[in-house]
Amino acid sequence: MSGGLIRPLPRPRARRTLFCLSYCGGGTAPFRPWAEFLPEDTELALYCYPGREARYGVPFARDWEELLDGALAALREVAGRRWVLFGHSMGAWVAFDLALRAERAGYAAAEEVVVSAAHAPGGRAAADGRPPHPGNTDRELADWLLTAGQLPPAVRDEPEMLAMAVEVFRADLLVADTYRPGPDDRVRAPLHVMYGEQDDLGRADAAAWGRLTEGGHTVTPLPGGHFYTPEVWRRLPGRMGTFPAWAGAGR
């Protein structure tokens, strides 16, 4: 691992990279199983945000710029290939802004930017106060984490683990709250928007991403809530337009 970049199953001869960005309070663990199911010509690369997993001793990012600087440095290590970005929830914002910064830095545009379970940047008022929001109490954030399925119910009875999860979650919310997208921010790459049919994100909210790309966009509703269903999540790369072979694999 270099600067937060993790390759669960290194494939030096791969021609394409699927680069994933996690949600608020999340790490790389939910994405790691995808490595074994991707096509042989594709390597999974994950960016681990500061303050968790193997980067537990690294201070949390102080703001959006610091978080994106780290993500862009990690992407630079794999950007010589064709690449696809995937981001879930807050990670969708990271993926979009990362694609934009990479294009402005002269990188070839991503084959596809997949944004999952997130309003388009600027699509929800930051001050509305509904969870999850950095102004919420620890209890409100803990309840959201448990209700949304980000934490297993058993964690409710583990005060220390729950407090740690809320600490990481709040740190990421504070970072996301400093994101200020520009009025003319648009990527060249096509956007693929996914959302859960039982999430509070509706189709119109998902379709709002379309104004942020010059490469066209698609919108895909999926079974489940904010994290879909376990089976949908396990096979999620197969729903991305660039991985049709994996979608039909009997694994």
Coordinates of N, CA, C and O in Angstrom, one line a residue, residues 28-129:
T28 N -12.2 0.0 3.1 CA -12.1 -0.7 1.8 C -12.6 -2.1 1.9 O -12.8 -2.8 0.9
A29 N -12.9 -2.6 3.1 CA -13.4 -4.0 3.2 C -14.6 -4.4 2.4 O -14.6 -5.5 1.8
P30 N -15.6 -3.5 2.3 CA -16.8 -4.0 1.5 C -16.5 -4.2 0.0 O -17.2 -4.9 -0.7
F31 N -15.4 -3.6 -0.5 CA -15.1 -3.7 -1.9 C -14.1 -4.9 -2.2 O -14.0 -5.3 -3.4
R32 N -13.4 -5.3 -1.3 CA -12.3 -6.3 -1.5 C -12.7 -7.6 -2.2 O -12.0 -8.1 -3.1
P33 N -13.9 -8.1 -1.9 CA -14.3 -9.4 -2.5 C -14.5 -9.2 -4.0 O -14.5 -10.2 -4.8
W34 N -14.7 -8.0 -4.5 CA -14.9 -7.8 -6.0 C -13.7 -8.2 -6.8 O -13.8 -8.6 -7.9
A35 N -12.5 -8.2 -6.2 CA -11.3 -8.5 -6.9 C -11.3 -9.8 -7.6 O -10.8 -10.0 -8.7
E36 N -11.8 -10.8 -6.9 CA -11.8 -12.2 -7.4 C -12.8 -12.4 -8.6 O -12.7 -13.4 -9.3
F37 N -13.7 -11.5 -8.7 CA -14.8 -11.7 -9.7 C -14.6 -10.8 -10.9 O -15.4 -10.9 -11.9
L38 N -13.7 -9.9 -10.9 CA -13.5 -9.0 -12.0 C -12.9 -9.7 -13.2 O -12.2 -10.7 -13.0
P39 N -13.1 -9.3 -14.4 CA -12.4 -9.9 -15.6 C -10.8 -9.9 -15.3 O -10.3 -9.1 -14.6
E40 N -10.2 -10.9 -16.0 CA -8.7 -11.0 -15.8 C -7.9 -9.8 -16.2 O -6.8 -9.6 -15.7
D41 N -8.5 -9.0 -17.1 CA -7.8 -7.8 -17.6 C -8.0 -6.6 -16.8 O -7.6 -5.5 -17.1
T42 N -8.7 -6.8 -15.6 CA -9.1 -5.6 -14.8 C -8.6 -5.8 -13.3 O -8.8 -6.9 -12.7
E43 N -7.9 -4.8 -12.8 CA -7.4 -4.9 -11.4 C -8.2 -4.0 -10.5 O -8.6 -2.8 -11.0
L44 N -8.5 -4.4 -9.4 CA -9.3 -3.6 -8.4 C -8.3 -2.8 -7.6 O -7.3 -3.3 -7.1
A45 N -8.5 -1.5 -7.5 CA -7.7 -0.6 -6.7 C -8.6 0.2 -5.8 O -9.7 0.7 -6.2
L46 N -8.3 0.3 -4.5 CA -9.1 0.9 -3.5 C -8.3 2.1 -2.9 O -7.1 1.9 -2.6
Y47 N -9.0 3.2 -2.6 CA -8.4 4.2 -1.9 C -8.9 4.2 -0.4 O -10.1 4.3 -0.2
C48 N -8.0 4.1 0.5 CA -8.3 4.1 1.9 C -8.2 5.5 2.5 O -7.1 6.0 2.5
Y49 N -9.3 6.1 2.9 CA -9.3 7.4 3.5 C -8.4 7.3 4.8 O -8.3 6.3 5.5
P50 N -7.8 8.5 5.2 CA -7.1 8.5 6.4 C -7.9 8.2 7.7 O -9.1 8.4 7.7
G51 N -7.3 7.6 8.7 CA -8.0 7.5 10.0 C -8.7 6.2 10.2 O -9.4 6.0 11.1
R52 N -8.4 5.2 9.3 CA -9.1 3.9 9.4 C -8.3 2.7 8.8 O -7.3 3.0 8.1
E53 N -8.6 1.5 9.2 CA -7.9 0.3 8.7 C -6.4 0.5 8.8 O -5.9 0.9 9.9
A54 N -5.7 0.2 7.8 CA -4.2 0.3 7.9 C -3.7 1.7 8.0 O -2.6 1.9 8.4
R55 N -4.6 2.7 7.9 CA -4.2 4.1 8.0 C -4.8 4.7 9.3 O -5.1 5.9 9.5
Y56 N -5.1 3.8 10.3 CA -5.7 4.2 11.5 C -4.9 5.3 12.2 O -5.5 6.2 12.8
G57 N -3.6 5.3 12.2 CA -2.8 6.2 12.9 C -2.6 7.5 12.1 O -1.9 8.5 12.6
V58 N -3.1 7.6 10.9 CA -3.0 8.8 10.1 C -4.2 9.8 10.4 O -5.3 9.3 10.5
P59 N -3.9 11.0 10.7 CA -5.0 11.9 11.1 C -6.1 12.0 10.0 O -5.7 11.9 8.8
F60 N -7.3 12.2 10.4 CA -8.4 12.4 9.4 C -8.0 13.6 8.5 O -7.4 14.5 8.9
A61 N -8.5 13.5 7.3 CA -8.4 14.7 6.4 C -9.1 15.9 7.1 O -10.1 15.7 7.7
R62 N -8.5 17.1 6.9 CA -9.1 18.3 7.6 C -10.2 18.9 6.7 O -11.0 19.6 7.3
D63 N -10.1 18.7 5.4 CA -11.1 19.3 4.6 C -11.2 18.5 3.2 O -10.4 17.6 3.0
W64 N -12.0 18.9 2.4 CA -12.2 18.3 1.1 C -11.0 18.3 0.2 O -10.6 17.3 -0.4
E65 N -10.3 19.4 0.2 CA -9.1 19.6 -0.6 C -8.0 18.5 -0.2 O -7.4 17.9 -1.0
E66 N -7.9 18.4 1.1 CA -6.9 17.4 1.6 C -7.3 16.0 1.2 O -6.4 15.2 0.8
L67 N -8.5 15.7 1.4 CA -9.0 14.3 1.0 C -8.8 14.1 -0.5 O -8.3 13.0 -0.9
L68 N -9.1 15.0 -1.3 CA -9.0 14.8 -2.8 C -7.5 14.8 -3.2 O -7.2 14.1 -4.2
D69 N -6.7 15.6 -2.6 CA -5.2 15.6 -2.9 C -4.7 14.1 -2.7 O -3.9 13.6 -3.5
G70 N -5.1 13.5 -1.6 CA -4.6 12.1 -1.3 C -5.2 11.2 -2.4 O -4.5 10.3 -2.8
A71 N -6.5 11.3 -2.7 CA -7.1 10.4 -3.7 C -6.5 10.6 -5.0 O -6.2 9.6 -5.8
L72 N -6.1 11.8 -5.4 CA -5.5 12.0 -6.8 C -4.1 11.5 -6.8 O -3.7 10.9 -7.8
A73 N -3.4 11.6 -5.7 CA -2.1 11.0 -5.7 C -2.1 9.5 -5.8 O -1.3 8.9 -6.5
A74 N -3.1 8.8 -5.2 CA -3.3 7.4 -5.3 C -3.7 7.0 -6.7 O -3.2 6.0 -7.3
L75 N -4.6 7.8 -7.3 CA -5.1 7.5 -8.7 C -3.9 7.6 -9.7 O -3.8 6.9 -10.7
R76 N -3.0 8.5 -9.4 CA -1.9 8.8 -10.3 C -1.1 7.5 -10.5 O -0.5 7.3 -11.6
E77 N -1.1 6.6 -9.5 CA -0.3 5.4 -9.6 C -0.9 4.4 -10.6 O -0.2 3.4 -11.0
V78 N -2.1 4.5 -10.9 CA -2.8 3.5 -11.8 C -3.3 4.2 -13.1 O -3.9 3.5 -13.9
A79 N -3.2 5.5 -13.2 CA -3.9 6.2 -14.3 C -3.2 6.0 -15.7 O -3.7 6.5 -16.7
G80 N -2.1 5.2 -15.8 CA -1.6 4.9 -17.1 C -2.4 3.9 -17.8 O -2.2 3.7 -19.0
R81 N -3.3 3.2 -17.2 CA -4.2 2.3 -17.9 C -5.5 3.0 -18.2 O -5.8 4.1 -17.8
R82 N -6.4 2.2 -18.8 CA -7.8 2.6 -18.9 C -8.3 2.5 -17.4 O -7.9 1.6 -16.7
W83 N -9.3 3.3 -17.1 CA -9.8 3.3 -15.7 C -11.2 3.6 -15.6 O -11.8 4.4 -16.4
V84 N -11.8 3.0 -14.5 CA -13.2 3.3 -14.2 C -13.3 3.7 -12.7 O -12.6 3.1 -11.9
L85 N -14.1 4.7 -12.4 CA -14.2 5.1 -11.0 C -15.6 4.7 -10.5 O -16.6 4.8 -11.2
F86 N -15.6 4.2 -9.3 CA -16.8 3.9 -8.6 C -16.8 4.5 -7.2 O -15.8 4.4 -6.4
G87 N -17.9 5.2 -6.9 CA -18.0 5.8 -5.5 C -19.4 5.6 -5.0 O -20.4 5.8 -5.7
H88 N -19.5 5.2 -3.7 CA -20.8 5.0 -3.1 C -21.0 6.1 -2.0 O -20.2 6.3 -1.2
S89 N -22.2 6.7 -2.0 CA -22.6 7.7 -1.1 C -21.6 8.9 -1.1 O -21.4 9.4 -2.2
M90 N -20.9 9.2 0.0 CA -19.9 10.3 -0.1 C -18.9 10.0 -1.2 O -18.4 10.9 -1.9
G91 N -18.6 8.7 -1.3 CA -17.6 8.3 -2.4 C -18.0 8.6 -3.8 O -17.2 8.8 -4.6
A92 N -19.3 8.8 -4.0 CA -19.8 9.2 -5.3 C -19.3 10.7 -5.6 O -18.9 11.0 -6.7
W93 N -19.4 11.5 -4.6 CA -18.9 12.9 -4.7 C -17.4 12.9 -4.9 O -16.9 13.6 -5.8
V94 N -16.7 12.0 -4.2 CA -15.2 11.9 -4.3 C -14.9 11.4 -5.7 O -14.0 12.0 -6.4
A95 N -15.6 10.4 -6.2 CA -15.4 9.9 -7.6 C -15.6 11.0 -8.6 O -14.8 11.1 -9.6
F96 N -16.7 11.7 -8.5 CA -16.9 12.8 -9.5 C -15.9 13.8 -9.5 O -15.3 14.2 -10.5
D97 N -15.5 14.3 -8.3 CA -14.6 15.4 -8.2 C -13.2 14.9 -8.6 O -12.4 15.6 -9.2
L98 N -12.9 13.7 -8.3 CA -11.6 13.1 -8.7 C -11.5 13.0 -10.2 O -10.4 13.3 -10.8
A99 N -12.6 12.5 -10.8 CA -12.6 12.4 -12.3 C -12.3 13.8 -12.9 O -11.6 14.0 -13.9
L100 N -13.0 14.8 -12.3 CA -12.8 16.2 -12.8 C -11.4 16.7 -12.7 O -10.8 17.2 -13.6
R101 N -10.8 16.5 -11.5 CA -9.4 16.9 -11.3 C -8.4 16.1 -12.2 O -7.4 16.7 -12.6
A102 N -8.7 14.9 -12.4 CA -7.8 14.1 -13.2 C -7.9 14.6 -14.7 O -6.8 14.7 -15.3
E103 N -9.0 14.9 -15.2 CA -9.2 15.5 -16.5 C -8.4 16.8 -16.6 O -7.7 17.1 -17.6
R104 N -8.6 17.7 -15.6 CA -7.9 19.0 -15.6 C -6.4 18.8 -15.5 O -5.7 19.7 -16.0
A105 N -6.0 17.7 -14.9 CA -4.5 17.5 -14.8 C -3.9 16.8 -16.1 O -2.7 16.6 -16.1
G106 N -4.8 16.6 -17.0 CA -4.3 16.0 -18.3 C -4.4 14.5 -18.5 O -3.9 14.0 -19.4
Y107 N -5.0 13.8 -17.5 CA -5.2 12.4 -17.6 C -6.2 12.1 -18.7 O -7.1 12.9 -19.0
A108 N -6.1 11.0 -19.3 CA -7.2 10.5 -20.2 C -8.5 10.4 -19.4 O -8.4 10.0 -18.2
A109 N -9.6 10.7 -20.0 CA -10.9 10.6 -19.2 C -11.2 9.2 -18.8 O -10.8 8.2 -19.5
A110 N -11.8 9.0 -17.7 CA -12.3 7.7 -17.3 C -13.2 7.1 -18.3 O -13.9 7.8 -19.0
E111 N -13.1 5.7 -18.4 CA -14.1 5.1 -19.3 C -15.5 5.3 -18.8 O -16.5 5.4 -19.6
E112 N -15.7 5.4 -17.5 CA -17.0 5.5 -16.9 C -16.8 6.0 -15.4 O -15.8 5.6 -14.8
V113 N -17.7 6.8 -15.0 CA -17.7 7.2 -13.6 C -19.0 6.7 -13.0 O -20.1 7.2 -13.5
V114 N -19.0 5.8 -12.1 CA -20.2 5.2 -11.5 C -20.4 5.8 -10.2 O -19.6 5.7 -9.2
V115 N -21.6 6.5 -10.0 CA -21.9 7.2 -8.8 C -23.1 6.5 -8.2 O -24.1 6.3 -8.8
S116 N -23.0 6.1 -6.9 CA -24.0 5.2 -6.3 C -24.5 5.8 -5.0 O -23.8 6.2 -4.2
A117 N -25.9 5.8 -4.9 CA -26.5 6.1 -3.6 C -26.2 7.5 -3.2 O -25.9 7.7 -2.0
A118 N -26.2 8.5 -4.0 CA -25.9 9.9 -3.6 C -26.6 10.9 -4.5 O -26.8 10.7 -5.7
H119 N -27.1 12.0 -3.8 CA -27.6 13.1 -4.5 C -26.4 13.7 -5.3 O -25.3 13.7 -4.9
A120 N -26.8 14.4 -6.4 CA -25.7 15.1 -7.1 C -25.2 16.2 -6.2 O -25.9 16.8 -5.4
P121 N -23.9 16.6 -6.3 CA -23.4 17.7 -5.5 C -24.2 18.9 -5.6 O -24.6 19.4 -6.7
G122 N -24.6 19.5 -4.5 CA -25.4 20.6 -4.5 C -26.9 20.3 -4.5 O -27.7 21.2 -4.5
G123 N -27.2 19.0 -4.6 CA -28.6 18.6 -4.8 C -29.4 18.6 -3.5 O -30.6 18.4 -3.5
R124 N -28.7 18.6 -2.4 CA -29.4 18.6 -1.1 C -28.8 19.7 -0.2 O -27.6 19.8 -0.1
A125 N -29.7 20.5 0.4 CA -29.2 21.6 1.2 C -28.4 21.1 2.3 O -28.8 20.2 3.1
A126 N -27.2 21.6 2.5 CA -26.3 21.1 3.6 C -26.8 21.4 4.9 O -26.5 20.8 5.9
A127 N -27.7 22.5 5.0 CA -28.1 22.9 6.3 C -29.5 22.3 6.7 O -30.1 22.8 7.7
D128 N -30.0 21.3 6.0 CA -31.3 20.8 6.3 C -31.4 20.1 7.6 O -32.4 19.9 8.2
G129 N -30.2 19.6 8.1 CA -30.1 19.0 9.4 C -30.5 17.6 9.5 O -30.4 17.0 10.6

